[in-house]
Amino acid sequence: DAGITQSPRHKVTETGTPVTLRCHQTENHRYMYWYRQDPGHGLRLIHYSYGVKDTDKGEVSDGYSVSRSKTEDFLLTLESATSSQTSVYFCAISLSGTSADTQYFGPGTRLTVL
Amino acid sequence: QKEVEQDPGPLSVPEGAIVSLNCTYSNSAFQYFMWYRQYSRKGPELLMYTYSSGNKEDGRFTAQVDKSSKYISLFIRDSQPSDSATYLCARPHRSNYQLIWGAGTKLIIKP
């Protein structure tokens, strides 16, 4: 695996609580992504980052925020978790950021919101 | 209409069979597509690229694009139980910094 870790790997939380997921990379790649994966929907981009403190929204960004204060860390925060945010969350990285570039994925975080 | 569509399966075949996995797309403006493989409880990993013309072969895997029918295919020869996974196709987003993903087809190779 590329040097990408996600924490926690599993989390169960209650509706209305804030949740922060962490992605850490050791590859020094500039671009980082947060996806969610749900049955029947495939991977959907939540937010991405093209550098420290540079982020942009993906197609399903409502209810999520991100921060990147260091090249190696990209945090995803659910401000007030809802049951619809129950999903598997994947972090990915790429070197150049173009859509032709290979994306390397972390192992995923399985989040359940009760 | 989803921009990239795949039959979710599962597709179950015996070991050694030739497998055909398919993906349809709605926008023909893009020159290349990707296939990613995802094992259970793991992140996806790039399997191969395919460009909009011709076939691409890599070992037991062949990717093919049919522009006229907007169809992308992945063929696996001499399938092995280790090929059991979900196969995702993807194409570039118009912004060129994102990918549009299919929902994936789950493949099961029975020993």
Coordinates of N, CA and C in Angstrom, one line a residue:
Chain A
D1 N 0.8 -1.2 0.0 CA 0.0 0.0 0.0 C 0.9 1.2 0.0
A2 N 0.4 2.3 -0.7 CA 1.1 3.6 -0.6 C 1.0 4.0 0.9
G3 N 1.8 4.9 1.3 CA 1.9 5.3 2.7 C 0.7 6.2 3.1
I4 N -0.5 5.6 3.1 CA -1.6 6.3 3.5 C -2.3 5.6 4.7
T5 N -2.6 6.3 5.7 CA -3.3 5.7 6.8 C -4.5 6.6 7.1
Q6 N -5.5 5.9 7.6 CA -6.8 6.6 8.0 C -7.1 6.3 9.4
S7 N -7.6 7.2 10.2 CA -8.0 7.0 11.5 C -9.2 7.8 11.9
P8 N -10.1 7.2 12.7 CA -10.1 5.8 13.1 C -10.5 4.9 11.9
R9 N -10.4 3.6 12.0 CA -10.8 2.7 11.0 C -12.3 2.4 11.1
H10 N -12.8 2.4 12.3 CA -14.2 2.2 12.5 C -14.7 3.2 13.6
K11 N -15.9 3.7 13.4 CA -16.5 4.6 14.4 C -18.0 4.5 14.4
V12 N -18.5 4.5 15.6 CA -20.0 4.5 15.7 C -20.3 5.8 16.6
T13 N -21.2 6.6 16.1 CA -21.5 7.8 16.8 C -23.0 8.1 16.7
E14 N -23.4 9.1 17.4 CA -24.8 9.4 17.5 C -25.1 10.6 16.6
T15 N -26.3 10.7 16.2 CA -26.8 11.8 15.4 C -26.6 13.1 16.2
G16 N -26.0 14.1 15.5 CA -25.8 15.4 16.0 C -24.5 15.7 16.6
T17 N -23.7 14.7 16.7 CA -22.3 14.8 17.3 C -21.3 15.2 16.1
P18 N -20.3 15.9 16.4 CA -19.3 16.2 15.4 C -18.3 15.0 15.4
V19 N -17.8 14.8 14.2 CA -16.9 13.7 13.9 C -15.8 14.2 13.0
T20 N -14.5 13.8 13.4 CA -13.4 14.1 12.6 C -12.6 12.9 12.2
L21 N -12.4 12.8 10.9 CA -11.7 11.6 10.3 C -10.3 12.2 9.8
R22 N -9.3 11.4 10.0 CA -8.0 11.9 9.7 C -7.3 11.0 8.6
C23 N -6.7 11.6 7.6 CA -5.9 11.0 6.6 C -4.5 11.4 6.7
H24 N -3.6 10.5 6.8 CA -2.1 10.8 6.9 C -1.4 10.1 5.8
Q25 N -0.5 10.9 5.1 CA 0.3 10.3 4.0 C 1.8 10.6 4.2
T26 N 2.6 9.6 3.8 CA 4.0 9.8 3.9 C 4.7 9.9 2.5
E27 N 3.8 10.1 1.5 CA 4.3 10.2 0.1 C 4.7 11.6 -0.4
N28 N 4.3 12.6 0.4 CA 4.5 14.0 0.0 C 3.8 14.4 -1.3
H29 N 2.6 13.7 -1.5 CA 1.8 14.1 -2.7 C 1.1 15.3 -2.4
R30 N 1.0 16.2 -3.4 CA 0.3 17.5 -3.2 C -1.2 17.4 -3.1
Y31 N -1.8 16.4 -3.8 CA -3.3 16.4 -3.9 C -3.8 15.3 -3.0
M32 N -4.9 15.6 -2.3 CA -5.5 14.7 -1.4 C -7.0 14.8 -1.6
Y33 N -7.7 13.7 -1.4 CA -9.2 13.7 -1.7 C -9.9 12.9 -0.5
W34 N -11.1 13.3 -0.3 CA -12.0 12.5 0.5 C -13.2 12.1 -0.3
Y35 N -13.4 10.8 -0.3 CA -14.6 10.2 -0.9 C -15.5 9.5 0.1
R36 N -16.7 9.3 -0.3 CA -17.6 8.4 0.4 C -18.0 7.3 -0.6
Q37 N -18.2 6.1 0.0 CA -18.6 5.0 -0.9 C -19.9 4.3 -0.3
D38 N -20.9 4.3 -1.1 CA -22.2 3.7 -0.6 C -22.7 2.8 -1.7
P39 N -23.4 1.7 -1.3 CA -23.9 0.8 -2.3 C -24.7 1.5 -3.3
G40 N -24.5 1.1 -4.6 CA -25.3 1.7 -5.7 C -24.8 3.0 -6.2
H41 N -23.9 3.7 -5.4 CA -23.4 5.0 -5.8 C -22.0 5.0 -6.2
G42 N -21.2 4.0 -5.8 CA -19.8 4.1 -6.1 C -19.1 5.2 -5.3
L43 N -18.0 5.6 -5.7 CA -17.2 6.7 -5.0 C -17.7 8.0 -5.4
R44 N -18.0 8.8 -4.4 CA -18.4 10.2 -4.6 C -17.5 11.2 -3.9
L45 N -17.0 12.2 -4.6 CA -16.0 13.1 -4.0 C -16.7 14.1 -3.1
I46 N -16.1 14.2 -1.9 CA -16.6 15.1 -0.9 C -15.9 16.5 -1.0
H47 N -14.6 16.4 -0.8 CA -13.7 17.6 -0.9 C -12.4 17.1 -1.4
Y48 N -11.6 18.0 -1.9 CA -10.2 17.7 -2.2 C -9.3 18.9 -1.9
S49 N -8.1 18.6 -1.9 CA -7.1 19.6 -1.5 C -5.9 19.6 -2.5
Y50 N -5.5 20.8 -3.0 CA -4.4 20.9 -3.9 C -3.2 21.6 -3.3
G51 N -3.2 21.6 -2.0 CA -2.0 22.1 -1.3 C -2.4 22.5 0.1
V52 N -1.4 22.8 0.9 CA -1.7 23.2 2.3 C -2.6 24.4 2.3
K53 N -3.7 24.3 3.0 CA -4.7 25.3 3.2 C -5.5 25.6 1.9
D54 N -5.3 24.8 0.8 CA -6.0 25.0 -0.4 C -7.0 23.8 -0.6
T55 N -8.3 24.1 -0.5 CA -9.2 23.0 -0.6 C -10.4 23.4 -1.5
D56 N -11.1 22.5 -2.0 CA -12.3 22.8 -2.8 C -13.4 21.7 -2.6
K57 N -14.6 22.1 -3.0 CA -15.7 21.1 -2.8 C -15.8 20.1 -3.9
G58 N -16.3 19.0 -3.5 CA -16.7 18.0 -4.5 C -18.2 17.9 -4.7
E59 N -18.7 16.8 -5.2 CA -20.1 16.8 -5.6 C -21.0 16.6 -4.4
V60 N -20.5 16.1 -3.2 CA -21.4 15.8 -2.1 C -20.8 16.5 -0.8
S61 N -20.5 17.8 -0.9 CA -19.8 18.5 0.2 C -20.7 19.0 1.3
D62 N -22.0 19.0 1.1 CA -22.9 19.5 2.2 C -22.8 18.7 3.4
G63 N -22.6 19.4 4.6 CA -22.5 18.8 5.9 C -21.1 18.3 6.2
Y64 N -20.1 18.6 5.3 CA -18.7 18.3 5.6 C -17.8 19.5 5.4
S65 N -16.8 19.5 6.2 CA -15.7 20.5 6.0 C -14.4 19.8 6.1
V66 N -13.4 20.4 5.6 CA -12.0 19.8 5.6 C -11.0 20.9 6.0
S67 N -9.9 20.4 6.4 CA -8.7 21.3 6.7 C -7.5 20.5 6.4
R68 N -6.5 21.3 5.9 CA -5.2 20.8 5.6 C -4.1 21.8 6.0
S69 N -3.5 21.6 7.2 CA -2.6 22.5 7.7 C -1.1 22.0 7.5
K70 N -1.0 20.8 7.1 CA 0.3 20.2 6.7 C 0.1 19.3 5.5
T71 N 1.2 19.2 4.7 CA 1.1 18.4 3.5 C 0.6 17.0 3.8
E72 N 1.0 16.4 4.9 CA 0.8 15.0 5.1 C -0.6 14.7 5.7
D73 N -1.3 15.7 6.2 CA -2.6 15.5 6.9 C -3.8 16.2 6.3
F74 N -4.8 15.5 6.1 CA -6.1 16.0 5.5 C -7.2 15.5 6.4
L75 N -7.9 16.5 7.1 CA -8.9 16.1 8.0 C -10.3 16.4 7.4
L76 N -11.2 15.4 7.7 CA -12.6 15.6 7.2 C -13.5 15.7 8.5
T77 N -14.3 16.7 8.6 CA -15.1 16.9 9.7 C -16.6 16.9 9.3
L78 N -17.4 16.1 10.0 CA -18.8 16.1 9.9 C -19.3 17.0 11.1
E79 N -19.8 18.1 10.7 CA -20.1 19.2 11.7 C -21.2 18.7 12.7
S80 N -22.2 18.0 12.2 CA -23.3 17.5 13.0 C -23.8 16.2 12.3
A81 N -23.2 15.1 12.7 CA -23.5 13.8 12.0 C -24.9 13.5 11.9
T82 N -25.3 13.0 10.7 CA -26.7 12.5 10.4 C -26.6 11.1 10.0
S83 N -27.7 10.4 10.0 CA -27.7 9.0 9.6 C -27.4 8.8 8.2
S84 N -27.7 9.8 7.4 CA -27.4 9.7 5.9 C -25.9 9.8 5.7
Q85 N -25.1 10.1 6.7 CA -23.6 10.1 6.5 C -23.0 8.8 7.0
T86 N -23.8 7.9 7.3 CA -23.3 6.5 7.5 C -22.8 6.0 6.2
S87 N -21.5 5.6 6.2 CA -20.8 5.3 4.9 C -19.4 4.8 5.2
V88 N -18.8 4.4 4.1 CA -17.3 4.1 4.2 C -16.6 5.3 3.5
Y89 N -15.7 5.9 4.3 CA -15.0 7.1 3.8 C -13.5 6.7 3.4
F90 N -13.2 7.1 2.2 CA -11.8 6.8 1.7 C -11.1 8.1 1.4
C91 N -9.8 8.1 1.8 CA -8.9 9.2 1.5 C -8.1 8.7 0.3
A92 N -7.7 9.6 -0.6 CA -6.9 9.2 -1.7 C -5.9 10.4 -1.9
I93 N -4.8 10.0 -2.5 CA -3.7 11.0 -2.9 C -3.3 10.8 -4.3
S94 N -2.8 11.9 -4.9 CA -2.2 11.8 -6.2 C -1.1 12.9 -6.3
L95 N -0.2 12.6 -7.3 CA 1.0 13.4 -7.4 C 0.7 14.7 -8.1
S96 N 0.0 14.6 -9.3 CA -0.2 15.8 -10.1 C -1.6 16.4 -10.0
G97 N -2.5 15.6 -9.6 CA -3.9 16.2 -9.4 C -4.7 16.1 -10.7
T98 N -4.1 15.8 -11.8 CA -4.9 15.7 -13.0 C -5.7 14.4 -13.0
S99 N -6.8 14.4 -13.7 CA -7.7 13.2 -13.7 C -7.0 12.0 -14.3
A100 N -5.9 12.2 -15.1 CA -5.2 11.1 -15.7 C -4.2 10.5 -14.7
D101 N -4.0 11.2 -13.6 CA -3.0 10.7 -12.6 C -3.6 9.6 -11.7
T102 N -2.8 8.6 -11.4 CA -3.2 7.5 -10.5 C -3.6 8.1 -9.1
Q103 N -4.7 7.6 -8.6 CA -5.1 8.0 -7.3 C -4.8 6.7 -6.4
Y104 N -4.1 7.0 -5.3 CA -3.8 5.9 -4.3 C -4.7 6.1 -3.1
F105 N -5.3 5.0 -2.7 CA -6.3 5.1 -1.7 C -5.8 4.5 -0.3
G106 N -6.4 5.1 0.7 CA -6.2 4.6 2.0 C -7.1 3.4 2.3
P107 N -7.0 2.8 3.5 CA -7.8 1.6 3.8 C -9.3 1.8 4.1
G108 N -9.7 3.1 4.3 CA -11.1 3.4 4.6 C -11.4 3.5 6.0
T109 N -12.4 4.3 6.3 CA -13.0 4.4 7.7 C -14.5 4.1 7.5
R110 N -14.9 3.1 8.3 CA -16.3 2.7 8.3 C -17.0 3.5 9.4
L111 N -17.9 4.4 9.0 CA -18.6 5.3 10.0 C -20.1 4.9 10.1
T112 N -20.6 4.7 11.3 CA -22.0 4.5 11.5 C -22.6 5.6 12.4
V113 N -23.6 6.2 11.9 CA -24.3 7.2 12.7 C -25.7 6.7 13.1
L114 N -25.8 6.6 14.4 CA -27.1 6.0 14.9 C -28.1 7.1 15.2
Chain B
Q1 N -29.8 10.2 -15.5 CA -28.9 9.2 -16.0 C -27.5 9.4 -15.4
K2 N -27.0 8.3 -14.8 CA -25.6 8.4 -14.3 C -24.6 8.5 -15.4
E3 N -23.5 9.2 -15.2 CA -22.6 9.5 -16.3 C -21.8 8.2 -16.6
V4 N -21.6 7.4 -15.6 CA -20.9 6.1 -15.8 C -21.7 5.0 -15.1
E5 N -22.1 4.0 -15.8 CA -23.0 3.0 -15.3 C -22.3 1.6 -15.4
Q6 N -22.5 0.8 -14.3 CA -22.1 -0.5 -14.3 C -23.1 -1.4 -13.6
D7 N -23.2 -2.6 -14.1 CA -24.1 -3.6 -13.5 C -23.4 -4.0 -12.1
P8 N -24.1 -3.9 -11.0 CA -23.5 -4.1 -9.7 C -23.2 -5.6 -9.4
G9 N -23.8 -6.5 -10.2 CA -23.6 -7.9 -10.0 C -24.3 -8.4 -8.7
P10 N -23.8 -9.4 -8.1 CA -22.5 -10.0 -8.3 C -22.5 -10.9 -9.6
L11 N -21.3 -11.0 -10.2 CA -21.1 -11.9 -11.3 C -20.3 -13.0 -10.8
S12 N -20.8 -14.2 -10.9 CA -20.1 -15.4 -10.3 C -19.8 -16.4 -11.5
V13 N -18.5 -16.7 -11.6 CA -18.0 -17.6 -12.7 C -17.1 -18.6 -12.1
P14 N -16.9 -19.7 -12.8 CA -16.0 -20.7 -12.3 C -14.5 -20.3 -12.6
E15 N -13.6 -20.8 -11.8 CA -12.2 -20.6 -12.1 C -11.8 -21.0 -13.5
G16 N -11.0 -20.2 -14.1 CA -10.5 -20.5 -15.5 C -11.4 -19.9 -16.6
A17 N -12.5 -19.4 -16.2 CA -13.4 -18.8 -17.3 C -12.9 -17.5 -17.7
I18 N -13.4 -17.0 -18.9 CA -13.1 -15.7 -19.3 C -14.2 -14.8 -18.8
V19 N -13.8 -13.7 -18.2 CA -14.8 -12.8 -17.6 C -14.8 -11.5 -18.4
S20 N -16.0 -11.0 -18.6 CA -16.3 -9.7 -19.3 C -17.0 -8.8 -18.3
L21 N -16.4 -7.7 -18.0 CA -17.0 -6.7 -17.2 C -17.2 -5.4 -18.0
N22 N -18.4 -4.8 -17.9 CA -18.7 -3.7 -18.8 C -19.1 -2.4 -18.0
C23 N -19.0 -1.4 -18.8 CA -19.2 -0.1 -18.2 C -19.8 0.8 -19.4
T24 N -20.8 1.5 -19.2 CA -21.3 2.4 -20.2 C -21.2 3.9 -19.7
Y25 N -21.0 4.8 -20.7 CA -20.8 6.2 -20.3 C -21.6 7.0 -21.2
S26 N -21.9 8.2 -20.7 CA -22.9 9.1 -21.5 C -22.2 10.2 -22.2
N27 N -20.9 10.5 -21.9 CA -20.3 11.6 -22.5 C -19.0 11.1 -23.2
S28 N -19.0 11.4 -24.5 CA -17.9 10.8 -25.3 C -16.7 11.7 -25.5
A29 N -16.7 12.8 -24.8 CA -15.6 13.8 -25.0 C -14.3 13.4 -24.4
F30 N -14.2 12.3 -23.7 CA -13.0 12.0 -23.0 C -12.2 10.9 -23.7
Q31 N -10.9 11.0 -23.5 CA -10.0 10.2 -24.3 C -9.5 8.9 -23.6
Y32 N -9.8 8.9 -22.3 CA -9.3 7.7 -21.6 C -10.2 7.4 -20.4
F33 N -10.1 6.1 -20.0 CA -10.8 5.6 -18.9 C -9.9 4.8 -18.1
M34 N -10.4 4.5 -16.8 CA -9.6 3.7 -15.9 C -10.4 2.6 -15.4
W35 N -9.7 1.5 -15.1 CA -10.3 0.5 -14.3 C -9.5 0.4 -13.0
Y36 N -10.3 0.4 -11.9 CA -9.7 0.2 -10.5 C -10.3 -1.1 -10.0
R37 N -9.5 -1.8 -9.2 CA -10.0 -3.0 -8.5 C -10.0 -2.8 -7.0
Q38 N -11.0 -3.3 -6.4 CA -11.2 -3.1 -5.0 C -11.5 -4.4 -4.3
Y39 N -10.6 -4.9 -3.5 CA -10.8 -6.0 -2.7 C -11.7 -5.7 -1.5
S40 N -12.3 -6.7 -0.9 CA -13.3 -6.5 0.2 C -12.6 -5.8 1.3
R41 N -13.2 -4.7 1.8 CA -12.7 -3.9 3.0 C -11.3 -3.3 2.7
K42 N -11.0 -3.0 1.5 CA -9.8 -2.3 1.1 C -10.1 -1.1 0.2
G43 N -9.2 -0.2 0.0 CA -9.3 0.9 -0.9 C -9.1 0.4 -2.3
P44 N -9.7 1.1 -3.3 CA -9.4 0.8 -4.7 C -8.0 1.0 -5.1
E45 N -7.6 0.2 -6.1 CA -6.2 0.4 -6.7 C -6.3 0.3 -8.2
L46 N -5.5 1.2 -8.8 CA -5.5 1.2 -10.3 C -5.1 -0.1 -10.9
L47 N -6.0 -0.6 -11.8 CA -5.7 -1.8 -12.5 C -5.1 -1.5 -13.9
M48 N -5.8 -0.6 -14.7 CA -5.2 -0.2 -15.9 C -6.0 0.9 -16.5
Y49 N -5.3 1.7 -17.4 CA -5.9 2.7 -18.2 C -6.3 2.1 -19.5
T50 N -7.3 2.7 -20.1 CA -7.6 2.4 -21.5 C -7.9 3.7 -22.2
Y51 N -7.4 3.8 -23.4 CA -7.6 5.0 -24.2 C -8.8 4.8 -25.1
S52 N -9.3 5.8 -25.7 CA -10.6 5.7 -26.4 C -10.5 5.0 -27.8
S53 N -9.3 4.6 -28.1 CA -9.1 3.9 -29.4 C -8.3 2.7 -29.1
G54 N -8.7 1.5 -29.6 CA -7.9 0.3 -29.5 C -8.1 -0.4 -28.2
N55 N -7.4 -1.5 -28.1 CA -7.4 -2.3 -26.9 C -6.1 -2.1 -26.2
K56 N -6.1 -2.4 -24.9 CA -4.9 -2.4 -24.1 C -4.8 -3.7 -23.3
E57 N -3.7 -4.4 -23.4 CA -3.5 -5.7 -22.8 C -2.4 -5.6 -21.7
D58 N -2.7 -6.3 -20.6 CA -1.7 -6.3 -19.5 C -1.9 -7.7 -18.8
G59 N -1.0 -8.6 -19.2 CA -1.1 -10.0 -18.7 C -2.5 -10.6 -19.1
R60 N -3.2 -11.0 -18.1 CA -4.5 -11.7 -18.3 C -5.6 -10.7 -18.5
F61 N -5.3 -9.4 -18.4 CA -6.4 -8.4 -18.5 C -6.3 -7.6 -19.8
T62 N -7.5 -7.4 -20.4 CA -7.6 -6.6 -21.6 C -8.7 -5.6 -21.5
A63 N -8.4 -4.4 -21.7 CA -9.4 -3.3 -21.7 C -9.7 -2.9 -23.1
Q64 N -11.0 -2.6 -23.3 CA -11.4 -2.2 -24.7 C -12.4 -1.1 -24.6
V65 N -12.4 -0.2 -25.6 CA -13.4 0.9 -25.6 C -14.1 0.8 -27.0
D66 N -15.4 0.9 -26.9 CA -16.2 1.0 -28.1 C -16.9 2.3 -28.1
K67 N -16.3 3.3 -28.8 CA -16.8 4.7 -28.8 C -18.2 4.8 -29.4
S68 N -18.4 4.0 -30.4 CA -19.7 4.1 -31.1 C -20.9 3.7 -30.2
S69 N -20.7 2.8 -29.3 CA -21.7 2.4 -28.4 C -21.5 2.9 -27.0
K70 N -20.4 3.6 -26.8 CA -20.1 4.2 -25.5 C -20.0 3.1 -24.4
Y71 N -19.2 2.1 -24.8 CA -19.1 0.9 -24.0 C -17.6 0.7 -23.6
I72 N -17.3 0.4 -22.4 CA -16.0 0.1 -22.0 C -16.0 -1.4 -21.4
S73 N -15.1 -2.2 -21.8 CA -15.1 -3.6 -21.3 C -13.7 -3.9 -20.7
L74 N -13.8 -4.8 -19.7 CA -12.5 -5.4 -19.1 C -12.7 -6.9 -19.2
F75 N -11.7 -7.5 -19.9 CA -11.8 -9.0 -20.0 C -10.7 -9.5 -19.2
I76 N -11.0 -10.6 -18.5 CA -10.0 -11.3 -17.6 C -10.0 -12.7 -18.2
R77 N -8.8 -13.1 -18.6 CA -8.6 -14.5 -19.1 C -8.1 -15.4 -17.9
D78 N -8.4 -16.7 -18.0 CA -8.0 -17.6 -17.0 C -8.2 -17.1 -15.6
S79 N -9.4 -16.8 -15.3 CA -9.8 -16.1 -14.1 C -9.4 -17.0 -12.9
Q80 N -8.9 -16.3 -11.8 CA -8.5 -17.0 -10.6 C -9.3 -16.5 -9.4
P81 N -9.4 -17.3 -8.4 CA -10.1 -16.9 -7.2 C -9.6 -15.5 -6.6
S82 N -8.3 -15.3 -6.8 CA -7.7 -14.0 -6.4 C -8.2 -12.8 -7.2
D83 N -8.9 -13.0 -8.3 CA -9.5 -11.9 -9.0 C -10.8 -11.5 -8.5
S84 N -11.3 -12.2 -7.5 CA -12.6 -11.9 -6.8 C -12.4 -10.5 -6.2
A85 N -13.2 -9.6 -6.6 CA -13.1 -8.2 -6.1 C -14.3 -7.4 -6.8
T86 N -14.3 -6.2 -6.4 CA -15.2 -5.2 -7.1 C -14.4 -4.4 -8.1
Y87 N -14.9 -4.3 -9.4 CA -14.2 -3.6 -10.4 C -14.9 -2.3 -10.7
L88 N -14.2 -1.2 -10.6 CA -14.8 0.1 -10.8 C -14.2 0.7 -12.0
C89 N -15.1 1.3 -12.9 CA -14.5 2.1 -14.0 C -14.7 3.5 -13.7
A90 N -13.9 4.4 -14.3 CA -13.9 5.8 -14.0 C -13.4 6.5 -15.3
R91 N -13.9 7.7 -15.4 CA -13.5 8.6 -16.5 C -13.3 10.0 -15.9
P92 N -12.5 10.8 -16.7 CA -12.2 12.2 -16.2 C -13.5 13.0 -16.0
H93 N -13.5 13.8 -15.0 CA -14.5 14.9 -14.9 C -14.1 16.0 -15.8
R94 N -15.1 16.8 -16.2 CA -14.8 17.9 -17.2 C -13.8 18.9 -16.6
S95 N -13.7 19.0 -15.3 CA -12.8 19.9 -14.7 C -11.3 19.4 -14.8
N96 N -11.2 18.2 -15.2 CA -9.9 17.6 -15.4 C -9.1 17.3 -14.1
Y97 N -9.7 17.6 -13.0 CA -9.0 17.4 -11.7 C -9.8 16.3 -10.9
Q98 N -10.8 15.8 -11.4 CA -11.6 14.8 -10.7 C -11.9 13.6 -11.6
L99 N -12.4 12.6 -11.0 CA -12.9 11.4 -11.7 C -14.4 11.2 -11.5
I100 N -15.0 10.7 -12.5 CA -16.4 10.2 -12.3 C -16.4 8.7 -12.3
W101 N -17.0 8.2 -11.2 CA -16.8 6.7 -11.0 C -18.1 6.0 -11.2
G102 N -18.0 4.8 -11.8 CA -19.1 3.9 -11.8 C -19.3 3.3 -10.4
A103 N -20.4 2.6 -10.2 CA -20.7 2.0 -8.9 C -20.0 0.7 -8.6
G104 N -19.4 0.2 -9.7 CA -18.6 -1.1 -9.5 C -19.4 -2.3 -9.7
T105 N -18.7 -3.4 -10.2 CA -19.3 -4.7 -10.4 C -18.6 -5.7 -9.5
K106 N -19.3 -6.4 -8.7 CA -18.7 -7.4 -7.8 C -18.5 -8.7 -8.6
L107 N -17.3 -9.2 -8.6 CA -16.9 -10.4 -9.3 C -16.5 -11.5 -8.3
I108 N -17.1 -12.7 -8.5 CA -16.8 -13.8 -7.6 C -16.3 -14.9 -8.5
I109 N -15.1 -15.4 -8.3 CA -14.5 -16.5 -9.0 C -14.5 -17.7 -8.1
K110 N -15.3 -18.7 -8.5 CA -15.5 -19.9 -7.7 C -14.4 -20.9 -8.0
P111 N -13.7 -21.5 -7.0 CA -12.7 -22.5 -7.3 C -13.2 -23.8 -7.8

